[in-house]
Every structure is written in C-alpha cells, then in structure tokens.
Short mmCIF file of C-alpha atoms in Angstrom, two decimals:
data_model
loop_
_atom_site.label_atom_id
_atom_site.label_comp_id
_atom_site.label_asym_id
_atom_site.label_seq_id
_atom_site.Cartn_x
_atom_site.Cartn_y
_atom_site.Cartn_z
CA MET A 1 43.52 41.24 42.21
CA THR A 2 44.36 44.68 40.85
CA PRO A 3 47.23 44.50 38.32
CA THR A 4 49.95 47.08 38.42
CA ILE A 5 51.39 48.43 35.38
CA THR A 6 54.37 50.75 34.63
CA ALA A 7 54.33 53.96 32.51
CA PHE A 8 56.66 56.88 31.83
CA ALA A 9 56.94 59.52 34.65
CA ASN A 10 57.59 61.85 31.92
CA SER A 11 56.36 60.60 28.62
CA PRO A 12 58.27 62.06 25.68
CA ASP A 13 54.88 62.40 23.75
CA ARG A 14 53.54 64.93 26.38
CA GLY A 15 50.43 63.11 26.92
CA GLN A 16 49.43 62.36 23.39
CA GLY A 17 48.90 58.74 24.20
CA GLN A 18 51.55 57.52 22.14
CA ALA A 19 53.39 55.60 24.70
CA ARG A 20 52.73 51.80 24.87
CA ASP A 21 51.15 51.91 28.17
CA MET A 22 48.17 53.51 26.44
CA ARG A 23 47.59 49.99 24.66
CA VAL A 24 47.46 48.23 28.07
CA ARG A 25 45.42 51.09 29.70
CA TRP A 26 42.86 50.71 26.83
CA ALA A 27 42.69 46.95 27.06
CA LEU A 28 42.22 47.15 30.76
CA GLU A 29 39.37 49.73 30.38
CA GLU A 30 37.71 47.69 27.76
CA ILE A 31 37.25 44.90 30.27
CA GLY A 32 36.47 47.17 32.97
CA GLN A 33 39.50 46.05 35.08
CA PRO A 34 40.89 48.69 37.63
CA TYR A 35 44.52 48.98 37.73
CA ASP A 36 47.31 50.75 39.55
CA VAL A 37 50.25 52.62 37.81
CA ARG A 38 53.75 53.00 38.85
CA LEU A 39 55.50 55.81 37.12
CA VAL A 40 59.10 55.29 36.23
CA SER A 41 61.79 57.83 35.31
CA PHE A 42 64.17 57.21 32.37
CA GLY A 43 66.84 56.71 34.81
CA GLU A 44 65.00 54.22 36.83
CA MET A 45 64.06 52.23 33.62
CA LYS A 46 67.83 51.21 33.22
CA GLN A 47 68.33 50.23 36.95
CA PRO A 48 68.32 46.75 38.19
CA PRO A 49 64.96 46.66 39.85
CA HIS A 50 63.14 47.74 36.62
CA LEU A 51 65.51 45.52 34.50
CA ALA A 52 64.39 42.56 36.66
CA LEU A 53 60.80 43.17 35.38
CA HIS A 54 61.67 44.15 31.97
CA PRO A 55 65.02 42.98 30.62
CA PHE A 56 65.00 45.71 27.84
CA GLY A 57 64.53 48.50 30.08
CA GLN A 58 61.10 49.88 28.83
CA ILE A 59 57.55 50.37 29.53
CA PRO A 60 54.87 48.93 30.16
CA THR A 61 55.07 46.16 32.53
CA TYR A 62 52.33 44.19 34.05
CA GLU A 63 52.20 42.69 37.40
CA GLU A 64 49.40 40.65 38.89
CA GLY A 65 50.22 38.41 41.79
CA ASN A 66 53.15 36.18 40.84
CA LEU A 67 52.91 37.06 37.39
CA ALA A 68 55.22 39.85 35.65
CA LEU A 69 54.95 40.47 31.99
CA PHE A 70 56.38 43.05 29.48
CA GLU A 71 55.76 43.49 25.84
CA SER A 72 52.53 45.56 25.20
CA GLY A 73 51.53 42.90 22.78
CA ALA A 74 51.73 40.10 25.25
CA ILE A 75 50.05 42.06 27.96
CA VAL A 76 47.12 43.08 25.76
CA LEU A 77 46.81 39.54 24.73
CA HIS A 78 46.96 38.31 28.24
CA VAL A 79 44.34 40.88 29.43
CA ALA A 80 41.99 40.02 26.56
CA GLN A 81 42.38 36.34 27.00
CA ARG A 82 41.67 36.34 30.58
CA HIS A 83 38.45 38.17 30.32
CA PRO A 84 35.36 37.40 28.30
CA GLY A 85 34.37 39.80 25.61
CA ARG A 86 37.49 41.22 24.12
CA LEU A 87 38.26 38.19 22.11
CA PRO A 88 35.70 36.15 20.21
CA GLU A 89 34.38 33.03 21.82
CA ASP A 90 34.71 31.02 18.49
CA ALA A 91 38.06 29.41 18.38
CA ASN A 92 38.87 30.48 14.71
CA ALA A 93 37.66 34.05 15.16
CA ARG A 94 39.88 34.19 18.40
CA ALA A 95 42.82 33.00 16.49
CA ARG A 96 42.30 35.58 13.74
CA ALA A 97 41.86 38.14 16.32
CA ILE A 98 45.34 37.40 17.80
CA MET A 99 46.78 37.30 14.26
CA TRP A 100 45.77 40.90 14.04
CA ILE A 101 47.47 41.78 17.11
CA PHE A 102 50.70 40.21 15.46
CA ALA A 103 49.90 41.88 12.15
CA ALA A 104 49.78 45.31 13.87
CA LEU A 105 52.98 44.88 15.68
CA ASN A 106 55.07 42.98 13.21
CA THR A 107 53.87 44.15 9.79
CA VAL A 108 52.40 47.70 10.02
CA GLU A 109 54.27 49.03 12.95
CA PRO A 110 57.97 48.25 11.98
CA PRO A 111 58.21 50.74 9.12
CA ILE A 112 56.38 53.34 11.26
CA ILE A 113 58.99 52.83 13.95
CA GLU A 114 61.80 52.94 11.62
CA TRP A 115 60.43 56.34 10.16
CA GLU A 116 60.06 57.53 13.77
CA GLN A 117 63.75 56.59 14.55
CA ALA A 118 64.94 58.53 11.53
CA VAL A 119 62.85 61.58 12.63
CA TYR A 120 64.13 61.31 16.22
CA PHE A 121 67.67 60.00 15.91
CA GLU A 122 68.94 60.81 12.42
CA ARG A 123 67.39 64.27 11.81
CA ASP A 124 71.04 65.78 11.87
CA ARG A 125 72.67 63.17 9.55
CA PRO A 126 73.43 64.14 6.14
CA TRP A 127 71.14 61.47 4.58
CA TYR A 128 68.18 62.35 6.66
CA GLN A 129 66.28 64.18 3.87
CA ALA A 130 67.22 61.70 1.16
CA ARG A 131 65.99 58.68 3.19
CA LEU A 132 62.62 59.97 4.34
CA PRO A 133 60.73 59.33 1.05
CA LEU A 134 62.22 55.75 1.18
CA LEU A 135 60.73 55.35 4.70
CA GLU A 136 57.47 56.95 3.93
CA LYS A 137 57.02 54.70 0.92
CA ARG A 138 57.40 51.54 2.88
CA ILE A 139 54.77 52.72 5.40
CA ARG A 140 52.33 53.59 2.44
CA GLY A 141 52.78 50.20 0.97
CA ARG A 142 51.50 48.61 4.21
CA LEU A 143 48.68 51.11 4.53
CA GLU A 144 47.55 50.55 1.03
CA GLN A 145 47.28 46.69 1.74
CA LEU A 146 45.70 47.28 5.09
CA SER A 147 43.13 49.50 3.67
CA ARG A 148 42.37 47.14 0.81
CA ARG A 149 41.62 44.37 3.42
CA LEU A 150 39.70 46.53 5.62
CA GLY A 151 37.50 47.69 2.68
CA GLU A 152 34.12 49.06 3.96
CA ALA A 153 34.15 47.19 7.16
CA ASP A 154 34.10 48.84 10.70
CA TRP A 155 36.74 46.55 12.11
CA LEU A 156 39.29 44.11 10.64
CA ASP A 157 37.46 40.86 11.36
CA GLY A 158 33.80 41.19 12.59
CA ALA A 159 33.21 42.76 16.02
CA PHE A 160 35.72 45.16 17.60
CA SER A 161 38.71 43.02 19.15
CA ALA A 162 41.93 43.31 20.81
CA GLY A 163 43.47 42.98 17.17
CA ASP A 164 41.76 46.32 16.26
CA LEU A 165 42.89 47.86 19.57
CA MET A 166 46.40 47.17 18.64
CA MET A 167 46.11 48.23 15.15
CA VAL A 168 44.53 51.48 16.13
CA THR A 169 47.29 52.43 18.50
CA VAL A 170 49.84 51.55 15.74
CA LEU A 171 48.20 53.83 13.06
CA ARG A 172 47.89 56.62 15.71
CA ARG A 173 51.66 56.94 15.62
CA LEU A 174 51.30 58.44 12.25
CA GLU A 175 49.14 61.28 13.69
CA GLY A 176 50.66 64.69 12.74
CA SER A 177 52.57 63.24 9.80
CA GLY A 178 49.91 63.69 7.18
CA ILE A 179 50.63 60.14 5.87
CA LEU A 180 47.19 58.58 7.06
CA ASP A 181 45.45 61.39 5.07
CA GLY A 182 45.95 59.38 1.99
CA TYR A 183 43.71 56.53 3.45
CA PRO A 184 40.44 58.03 4.37
CA SER A 185 39.15 54.51 5.55
CA LEU A 186 41.95 53.86 7.81
CA ARG A 187 41.39 57.38 9.25
CA ALA A 188 37.82 56.68 9.93
CA TYR A 189 38.93 53.35 11.48
CA VAL A 190 41.20 55.15 13.82
CA ALA A 191 38.48 57.78 14.67
CA ARG A 192 36.12 54.72 15.47
CA GLY A 193 38.56 53.48 17.87
CA GLU A 194 39.41 56.81 19.51
CA ALA A 195 35.56 57.23 20.12
CA ARG A 196 35.12 54.13 22.27
CA PRO A 197 34.42 55.14 25.82
CA ALA A 198 37.18 52.79 27.05
CA TYR A 199 39.72 54.53 24.73
CA ARG A 200 38.57 58.00 26.07
CA ARG A 201 39.12 56.84 29.68
CA ALA A 202 42.50 55.35 28.94
CA PHE A 203 43.53 58.55 27.13
CA GLU A 204 42.46 60.68 30.07
CA ALA A 205 44.30 58.60 32.46
CA GLN A 206 47.53 58.88 30.72
CA LEU A 207 46.97 62.62 29.91
CA ALA A 208 46.42 63.30 33.69
CA VAL A 209 50.05 62.04 34.31
CA PHE A 210 51.48 64.52 32.01
CA THR A 211 49.32 67.30 33.45
CA ALA A 212 50.37 66.48 36.73
CA SER A 213 54.06 66.53 35.82
CA GLN A 214 53.58 70.01 34.58
CA GLY A 215 52.62 71.02 38.11
CA MET B 1 43.11 17.43 9.62
CA THR B 2 46.44 18.12 7.91
CA PRO B 3 47.14 21.83 7.85
CA THR B 4 48.52 23.47 4.69
CA ILE B 5 51.22 26.26 4.86
CA THR B 6 52.89 28.46 2.13
CA ALA B 7 56.48 28.77 1.42
CA PHE B 8 58.53 30.47 -1.22
CA ALA B 9 58.96 28.44 -4.41
CA ASN B 10 62.21 30.13 -4.76
CA SER B 11 63.55 31.31 -1.29
CA PRO B 12 65.84 34.21 -1.53
CA ASP B 13 67.88 32.61 1.23
CA ARG B 14 68.72 29.54 -0.99
CA GLY B 15 67.74 27.11 1.76
CA GLN B 16 69.39 28.44 4.72
CA GLY B 17 66.06 28.22 6.68
CA GLN B 18 65.83 32.16 6.97
CA ALA B 19 62.47 32.47 5.44
CA ARG B 20 59.59 32.61 7.87
CA ASP B 21 58.01 29.38 6.86
CA MET B 22 60.89 27.85 8.90
CA ARG B 23 59.28 28.95 12.20
CA VAL B 24 56.15 27.31 11.35
CA ARG B 25 57.66 24.10 10.06
CA TRP B 26 59.58 23.87 13.17
CA ALA B 27 56.69 24.60 15.38
CA LEU B 28 54.67 21.74 13.66
CA GLU B 29 57.53 19.34 13.84
CA GLU B 30 57.91 19.98 17.80
CA ILE B 31 54.32 18.68 18.08
CA GLY B 32 54.63 16.02 15.58
CA GLN B 33 51.97 17.37 13.18
CA PRO B 34 52.32 16.46 9.59
CA TYR B 35 51.56 19.34 7.18
CA ASP B 36 51.33 20.13 3.43
CA VAL B 37 53.23 22.84 1.85
CA ARG B 38 52.07 25.01 -1.11
CA LEU B 39 54.89 26.65 -2.76
CA VAL B 40 54.13 30.26 -4.23
CA SER B 41 56.22 32.31 -6.54
CA PHE B 42 56.96 36.01 -5.92
CA GLY B 43 54.33 36.86 -8.77
CA GLU B 44 51.72 34.64 -7.25
CA MET B 45 52.16 36.36 -3.78
CA LYS B 46 51.02 39.70 -5.12
CA GLN B 47 47.98 38.04 -6.86
CA PRO B 48 44.35 38.10 -5.53
CA PRO B 49 44.15 34.50 -4.57
CA HIS B 50 47.12 34.72 -2.14
CA LEU B 51 46.36 38.25 -1.07
CA ALA B 52 42.85 36.85 -0.04
CA LEU B 53 44.91 34.70 2.36
CA HIS B 54 47.64 37.11 3.27
CA PRO B 55 46.70 40.88 2.79
CA PHE B 56 50.41 41.85 2.85
CA GLY B 57 51.35 39.31 0.10
CA GLN B 58 53.85 37.51 2.17
CA ILE B 59 54.58 33.82 3.37
CA PRO B 60 53.84 31.86 5.38
CA THR B 61 50.21 31.29 5.57
CA TYR B 62 48.47 28.52 7.50
CA GLU B 63 45.17 26.79 6.49
CA GLU B 64 43.32 24.19 8.62
CA GLY B 65 39.76 23.49 7.61
CA ASN B 66 37.97 26.99 7.87
CA LEU B 67 40.74 28.53 9.54
CA ALA B 68 43.33 30.72 7.48
CA LEU B 69 45.99 32.51 9.33
CA PHE B 70 48.99 34.72 8.38
CA GLU B 71 51.83 36.24 10.43
CA SER B 72 54.56 33.59 11.67
CA GLY B 73 53.86 34.68 15.35
CA ALA B 74 50.33 34.11 15.23
CA ILE B 75 50.72 30.68 13.50
CA VAL B 76 53.41 29.44 15.93
CA LEU B 77 51.19 30.51 18.87
CA HIS B 78 48.08 28.90 17.31
CA VAL B 79 50.14 25.65 16.68
CA ALA B 80 51.62 25.64 20.20
CA GLN B 81 48.32 26.56 21.94
CA ARG B 82 46.23 23.89 20.23
CA HIS B 83 48.68 21.08 21.20
CA PRO B 84 50.05 19.99 24.61
CA GLY B 85 53.85 20.16 25.14
CA ARG B 86 55.02 23.31 23.58
CA LEU B 87 53.63 25.80 25.85
CA PRO B 88 53.74 25.47 29.66
CA GLU B 89 50.55 24.10 31.28
CA ASP B 90 50.84 26.59 34.27
CA ALA B 91 48.91 29.83 33.18
CA ASN B 92 51.62 32.25 34.26
CA ALA B 93 54.46 30.29 32.73
CA ARG B 94 52.36 30.11 29.60
CA ALA B 95 51.79 33.94 29.56
CA ARG B 96 55.72 34.33 29.88
CA ALA B 97 56.30 31.90 26.93
CA ILE B 98 54.00 33.93 24.85
CA MET B 99 55.53 37.12 26.02
CA TRP B 100 58.86 35.77 24.63
CA ILE B 101 57.27 35.20 21.32
CA PHE B 102 56.43 38.89 21.37
CA ALA B 103 59.98 39.97 22.61
CA ALA B 104 61.50 37.96 19.88
CA LEU B 105 59.36 39.66 17.19
CA ASN B 106 58.76 43.09 18.55
CA THR B 107 62.00 43.96 20.47
CA VAL B 108 64.86 41.81 19.18
CA GLU B 109 64.05 41.30 15.36
CA PRO B 110 63.07 44.86 14.49
CA PRO B 111 66.71 46.37 14.43
CA ILE B 112 67.87 43.18 12.85
CA ILE B 113 65.19 43.62 10.04
CA GLU B 114 66.19 47.32 9.79
CA TRP B 115 69.94 46.20 9.29
CA GLU B 116 68.91 43.70 6.69
CA GLN B 117 66.96 46.19 4.78
CA ALA B 118 69.91 48.47 4.63
CA VAL B 119 72.06 45.63 3.46
CA TYR B 120 69.59 44.60 0.86
CA PHE B 121 68.00 47.79 -0.35
CA GLU B 122 70.25 50.57 0.54
CA ARG B 123 73.68 49.00 -0.33
CA ASP B 124 74.07 51.40 -3.25
CA ARG B 125 72.98 54.60 -1.41
CA PRO B 126 75.73 57.20 -0.48
CA TRP B 127 74.66 56.67 3.32
CA TYR B 128 75.02 52.95 3.45
CA GLN B 129 78.58 52.83 5.00
CA ALA B 130 77.97 55.58 7.37
CA ARG B 131 74.57 54.12 8.66
CA LEU B 132 75.86 50.70 9.25
CA PRO B 133 77.46 51.31 12.50
CA LEU B 134 74.35 52.91 13.96
CA LEU B 135 72.34 50.03 12.90
CA GLU B 136 74.76 47.43 14.32
CA LYS B 137 74.74 49.41 17.67
CA ARG B 138 71.09 49.15 17.96
CA ILE B 139 71.19 45.32 17.49
CA ARG B 140 74.04 45.00 19.98
CA GLY B 141 71.96 47.00 22.57
CA ARG B 142 69.25 44.26 22.36
CA LEU B 143 71.66 41.36 22.33
CA GLU B 144 73.40 42.70 25.31
CA GLN B 145 70.19 42.93 27.33
CA LEU B 146 68.92 39.50 26.09
CA SER B 147 72.24 37.81 26.98
CA ARG B 148 72.12 39.45 30.44
CA ARG B 149 68.62 37.98 30.95
CA LEU B 150 69.44 34.53 29.62
CA GLY B 151 72.43 34.31 31.99
CA GLU B 152 73.72 30.64 32.39
CA ALA B 153 70.18 29.29 31.49
CA ASP B 154 69.59 26.79 28.57
CA TRP B 155 66.30 28.57 27.70
CA LEU B 156 64.67 31.87 28.46
CA ASP B 157 62.01 30.63 30.98
CA GLY B 158 62.40 27.18 32.21
CA ALA B 159 61.72 24.46 29.64
CA PHE B 160 62.24 25.07 25.87
CA SER B 161 58.99 26.84 24.63
CA ALA B 162 57.57 28.41 21.48
CA GLY B 163 59.04 31.62 22.82
CA ASP B 164 62.50 30.03 22.60
CA LEU B 165 61.66 28.82 19.10
CA MET B 166 60.92 32.31 17.91
CA MET B 167 63.95 33.77 19.49
CA VAL B 168 66.24 31.38 18.03
CA THR B 169 64.90 31.85 14.51
CA VAL B 170 65.27 35.59 15.01
CA LEU B 171 68.95 35.38 16.24
CA ARG B 172 69.69 33.12 13.40
CA ARG B 173 69.15 36.09 10.97
CA LEU B 174 72.56 37.45 12.20
CA GLU B 175 74.32 34.23 10.96
CA GLY B 176 77.20 35.14 8.73
CA SER B 177 77.35 38.82 10.04
CA GLY B 178 79.73 38.18 12.85
CA ILE B 179 77.51 40.31 15.24
CA LEU B 180 76.55 37.10 17.43
CA ASP B 181 80.33 36.37 18.05
CA GLY B 182 80.22 38.95 20.73
CA TYR B 183 77.68 37.05 22.65
CA PRO B 184 78.89 33.53 23.29
CA SER B 185 76.04 32.54 25.49
CA LEU B 186 73.51 33.45 22.69
CA ARG B 187 75.56 31.66 20.19
CA ALA B 188 75.21 28.63 22.43
CA TYR B 189 71.40 29.21 22.80
CA VAL B 190 70.99 29.10 19.05
CA ALA B 191 73.14 26.15 18.77
CA ARG B 192 70.73 24.34 21.29
CA GLY B 193 67.84 25.14 19.23
CA GLU B 194 69.42 24.07 16.07
CA ALA B 195 70.38 20.77 17.65
CA ARG B 196 66.79 19.89 18.39
CA PRO B 197 65.43 16.92 16.13
CA ALA B 198 62.43 18.75 15.25
CA TYR B 199 64.57 21.87 13.96
CA ARG B 200 66.49 19.42 12.14
CA ARG B 201 63.63 17.91 10.45
CA ALA B 202 62.18 21.39 9.57
CA PHE B 203 65.48 22.60 8.21
CA GLU B 204 65.92 19.60 5.95
CA ALA B 205 62.31 20.04 4.68
CA GLN B 206 62.90 23.65 3.58
CA LEU B 207 66.30 22.76 2.25
CA ALA B 208 64.78 19.98 -0.01
CA VAL B 209 62.62 22.64 -1.73
CA PHE B 210 65.68 24.81 -2.59
CA THR B 211 67.53 21.58 -3.60
CA ALA B 212 64.55 20.50 -6.01
CA SER B 213 64.38 24.00 -7.48
CA GLN B 214 68.11 23.81 -8.55
CA GLY B 215 67.46 20.23 -10.14
#
C-alpha cells in the first residue's frame, strides 16, 4: 500500500529541504518505498480536516491504510521499523539507533529551534542581539559533546541508521549560520548523509515542489 | 536481569519528581520490573565514566546486560516495547502510542523547557519580564491544541500507554506555574496519571532519595 505524506504547498525554506517532510521522504527513499504527497497550505493546516490528522496543525503526516501518524520522529521510526535494513537486526543495536533518533530530536534540536525562533520571531525585539550569544553557546555545547562522541567514526553507532538520518537533518538546520564550521567532523558527517543516493532523491523531490510553485 | 538506572544524587527539584529519572522509574513500575539506581553528582555527570554512558552528561541512563541507553524517551520506549501491556498489541495502535511519546517530547515539552530556561537562567537579564508572556503564549498554544485532541477521553488514544506516561510527566513540569489552570481537562488528565499505583511507587522512590540526602 502506497503511503501518503503531507508537505508544505509553500515551504518557508524555499526548497532547501529544511521542512520536516524531508526526514520522512529520506526515510522512505532509504527503504525504496514509493509514496504520494499531498500539499497543504498554511491556511489548510489550521482547518479541521488537517487538524483531525495532526492536532498541532503541522506537517508532515503519514497515512497508510487505517494508520495515520504525525511527528516526524514517530514516522521515521515507523518506516524504519517496518522495513528491513534501516534499523539494525540486533536488538541492542536497534535500541541504540532509536536512542539516537530521540537524542537528535530532544537533545540536539531544541537549542537549534530556540535559536531559529529568536531569528524568525524576535529579530525586532530589543533583546535580540543580546540574547543571540547565549543561544549560540547552548548549541555549541551540544555540538561539542556530539562531536566528541562521534570521534573518527562515519556514523553514530556502526552502520548508517535512522538515528543518523535524523541527526543529519537536525544538524542541517544550522546551514548558513556558520556555527557548524567549528566542528569539521560534524560537517563531514552531514556531508556523508547528504551524499547518500536516497537523500539526493528526497531532496530533489521536495525541491521540485518549490520549483513548481514558482511557475 | 535487573536494570540499573542513574538519577541525580541531589535533584534540583528537591523530590518533586520533575527529574527525568521519574519517567523511567514510572515505566519500570508499570511493568513491575525491579531496578537498581546509581546516584550521580553534578560533578560525576561531567566526568569520563558517566560521559561514556551519556555523551551529553545528563541523567537518566539505563544499563541492562550489554545494553546502555540514554534519553528518557528511548528508555521508556525500550522498557515498554520489551514487556507486554504498556504498548498496545495492535500494530497501528502501538505506532500511535509511540507517536504520543514523540509528541510529548518534541511538540509539547520544548516550549515548556524554553520557559523553564528563561526562569532559571535569564531571570536577571533585562529582557526577562518582557519575554515571559511570549513564552507562556507558546505553551498555551500547544495546551489548547492538546486539550482539544484529548476531548472528554481519559487517555490520548484508548487505554493508558507509554505515550500518556510521557505526556503526563511533561505537563507536570508546569506544576506551580498556574498555566495548567486554564485547561481543566489537562489538569484532570495529569491527576489520573498521578493516581496510578505505579506512578505513586515511582514518586515515593525518587522522593526517598531526596529525603535521605537531607538526613
């Protein structure tokens, strides 16, 4: 059964692959699962039909038969669990790969989101400039710890897993900020993720939505 | 095999059950799994032995044989997955319960953490008072959506699951703030969670650590 995901009709990132549908597209490409995409406008996202799917009025969602999911972490985990090859077979290694999905979303991403929110929503507030160094310091603290754990390895725990997929998409949020420049091993880690054929296919698919919207 | 978790030797919440070991204790109590606790000081958390377990230098961790995990979400999911009864048997219902773990941690908790960080770390900054309403508004937005989804139900999706466990612990962070008072159904939801015998046992266990430290 072909699943259907939702994505922004007009992504605010203009096709840079920063919207959270990118994570789900990438996961589906990694397992070679075709999918349909339903585009939703910002207006539609706050209307009852979409809220019935996603109570917080966001994208992506995932529909497959009687199953409807939201939360990119839950969707990526679901996709990876239902198909061989993107989570380790060994139970302990699998638990650790899932742990890295949570670490990406709960430990590494939150200070990045906080910084983004300041950039997007508090830029005209009097405290904006004074708070930025504080926010960047929180991010750097996490990146320092993450790069120490990654060390010289290609991926966080053995072979590439859904945990790496999620971590790469989280670190990509920093693109253009210069913050990643201080962590060459993390930059190389992100580049390894972006070089995967499944990543490229997912990226092109979301970029095509933006290109088409520009008519 | 009895798992070992880590918890604060001196929890900053003084036994109110806000530290993240509470989530893991509760999950273990729900499945009737005895566990050992190793207390760690703030100093120890930043030293190599603990960092080898938890690269971000936090608690809780979970050790069971050759498996070592961090991230409360990953640990609660692992515990719930390995034992019958705390995740639904039906595959779709199970995926939705896991989705609520992610929703608690990734959609509802982040604005609460951001508000806590302001309260703890930016209280003496000149922008503190001006930013607070902004932060509270973000929290209320999420609570409004969550309470609409919960409706008149006891739990988020059918029977009590690990998703509810996580959501209740996230909402409990607002205790004392008055913010939950605007959402009577969410207050009642939290109270239902706190009334569970497994919750009570977990709460008493973490409180006993604080009481002993005052000895």
